[in-house]
Amino acid sequence: MSIDEVMLVAEDYSMAVHDGRDADCGRLHKALRAAIKQHVAEAAAREREECAKACEDVATTQWDEYAASYNSAVFDCATAIRDRAGKETING
């Protein structure tokens, strides 16, 4: 969901409040909260995946012996970032 889609719902909500359409206000308030929550969740998921990919990129870089021992920790890092997504979605 883009920020433009969120803003359209916000504008509809604002118009309903301004026009005193109480029946629409409750429905649009819920829709606005849901739209914002979805937008933030999608943005967080994209950012989390980029972080995990960065961990993997570091992990697959060929360095010296030190890097070989470091790589396993980086793969664990990528897994931990992705595992956190499930916890945030469930508790979010």
Short mmCIF file of C-alpha atoms in Angstrom, two decimals:
data_model
loop_
_atom_site.label_atom_id
_atom_site.label_comp_id
_atom_site.label_asym_id
_atom_site.label_seq_id
_atom_site.Cartn_x
_atom_site.Cartn_y
_atom_site.Cartn_z
CA MET A 1 0.00 0.00 0.00
CA SER A 2 1.45 3.34 -1.01
CA ILE A 3 1.38 6.48 1.08
CA ASP A 4 -0.89 7.98 -1.59
CA GLU A 5 -3.48 5.28 -0.87
CA VAL A 6 -3.23 6.03 2.85
CA MET A 7 -3.69 9.72 2.17
CA LEU A 8 -6.84 9.09 0.11
CA VAL A 9 -8.41 7.34 3.09
CA ALA A 10 -7.26 10.19 5.34
CA GLU A 11 -8.86 12.74 3.02
CA ASP A 12 -12.13 10.80 2.99
CA TYR A 13 -12.06 10.68 6.79
CA SER A 14 -11.34 14.40 7.01
CA MET A 15 -14.23 15.22 4.68
CA ALA A 16 -16.62 13.03 6.70
CA VAL A 17 -15.60 14.75 9.94
CA HIS A 18 -15.89 18.19 8.35
CA ASP A 19 -19.31 17.42 6.88
CA GLY A 20 -20.56 15.87 10.12
CA ARG A 21 -21.25 12.48 8.57
CA ASP A 22 -20.99 10.55 11.84
CA ALA A 23 -21.94 7.23 10.28
CA ASP A 24 -19.04 7.47 7.85
CA CYS A 25 -16.59 8.76 10.47
CA GLY A 26 -16.46 5.52 12.45
CA ARG A 27 -16.05 3.37 9.38
CA LEU A 28 -13.44 5.66 7.86
CA HIS A 29 -11.55 5.99 11.14
CA LYS A 30 -11.18 2.21 11.25
CA ALA A 31 -10.20 2.14 7.58
CA LEU A 32 -7.60 4.86 8.14
CA ARG A 33 -6.04 3.04 11.09
CA ALA A 34 -5.97 -0.19 9.08
CA ALA A 35 -4.41 1.55 6.07
CA ILE A 36 -1.70 3.17 8.19
CA LYS A 37 -0.98 -0.10 10.00
CA GLN A 38 -0.71 -1.97 6.69
CA HIS A 39 1.52 0.70 5.16
CA VAL A 40 3.89 0.67 8.14
CA ALA A 41 3.96 -3.15 8.24
CA GLU A 42 4.81 -3.34 4.54
CA ALA A 43 7.54 -0.69 4.89
CA ALA A 44 9.01 -2.50 7.91
CA ALA A 45 8.98 -5.80 6.03
CA ARG A 46 10.83 -4.26 3.08
CA GLU A 47 13.43 -2.73 5.40
CA ARG A 48 13.86 -5.96 7.34
CA GLU A 49 14.44 -7.90 4.11
CA GLU A 50 17.03 -5.37 2.95
CA CYS A 51 18.86 -5.79 6.28
CA ALA A 52 18.77 -9.56 5.96
CA LYS A 53 20.11 -9.35 2.40
CA ALA A 54 22.93 -7.11 3.60
CA CYS A 55 23.82 -9.72 6.23
CA GLU A 56 23.87 -12.40 3.55
CA ASP A 57 26.02 -10.26 1.25
CA VAL A 58 28.58 -9.88 4.01
CA ALA A 59 28.36 -13.57 4.80
CA THR A 60 29.07 -14.63 1.23
CA THR A 61 32.04 -12.31 0.76
CA GLN A 62 35.27 -14.29 0.52
CA TRP A 63 37.73 -13.00 3.11
CA ASP A 64 40.35 -14.81 5.12
CA GLU A 65 40.04 -17.41 7.86
CA TYR A 66 38.56 -14.85 10.21
CA ALA A 67 35.70 -14.26 7.79
CA ALA A 68 34.93 -17.97 7.67
CA SER A 69 34.20 -18.05 11.39
CA TYR A 70 32.36 -14.73 11.17
CA ASN A 71 30.10 -15.87 8.33
CA SER A 72 28.08 -18.30 10.42
CA ALA A 73 27.17 -15.50 12.83
CA VAL A 74 26.05 -13.31 9.93
CA PHE A 75 23.78 -16.02 8.55
CA ASP A 76 22.34 -16.35 12.06
CA CYS A 77 21.78 -12.59 11.97
CA ALA A 78 19.82 -12.80 8.71
CA THR A 79 17.70 -15.63 10.10
CA ALA A 80 17.03 -13.69 13.30
CA ILE A 81 15.90 -10.62 11.35
CA ARG A 82 13.46 -12.68 9.30
CA ASP A 83 12.21 -14.63 12.35
CA ARG A 84 11.37 -11.34 14.04
CA ALA A 85 8.90 -10.61 11.24
CA GLY A 86 6.60 -13.39 12.39
CA LYS A 87 6.65 -12.14 15.97
CA GLU A 88 5.87 -8.56 14.89
CA THR A 89 3.04 -9.67 12.62
CA ILE A 90 1.46 -11.84 15.31
CA ASN A 91 1.80 -9.27 18.08
CA GLY A 92 1.43 -6.17 15.90
#
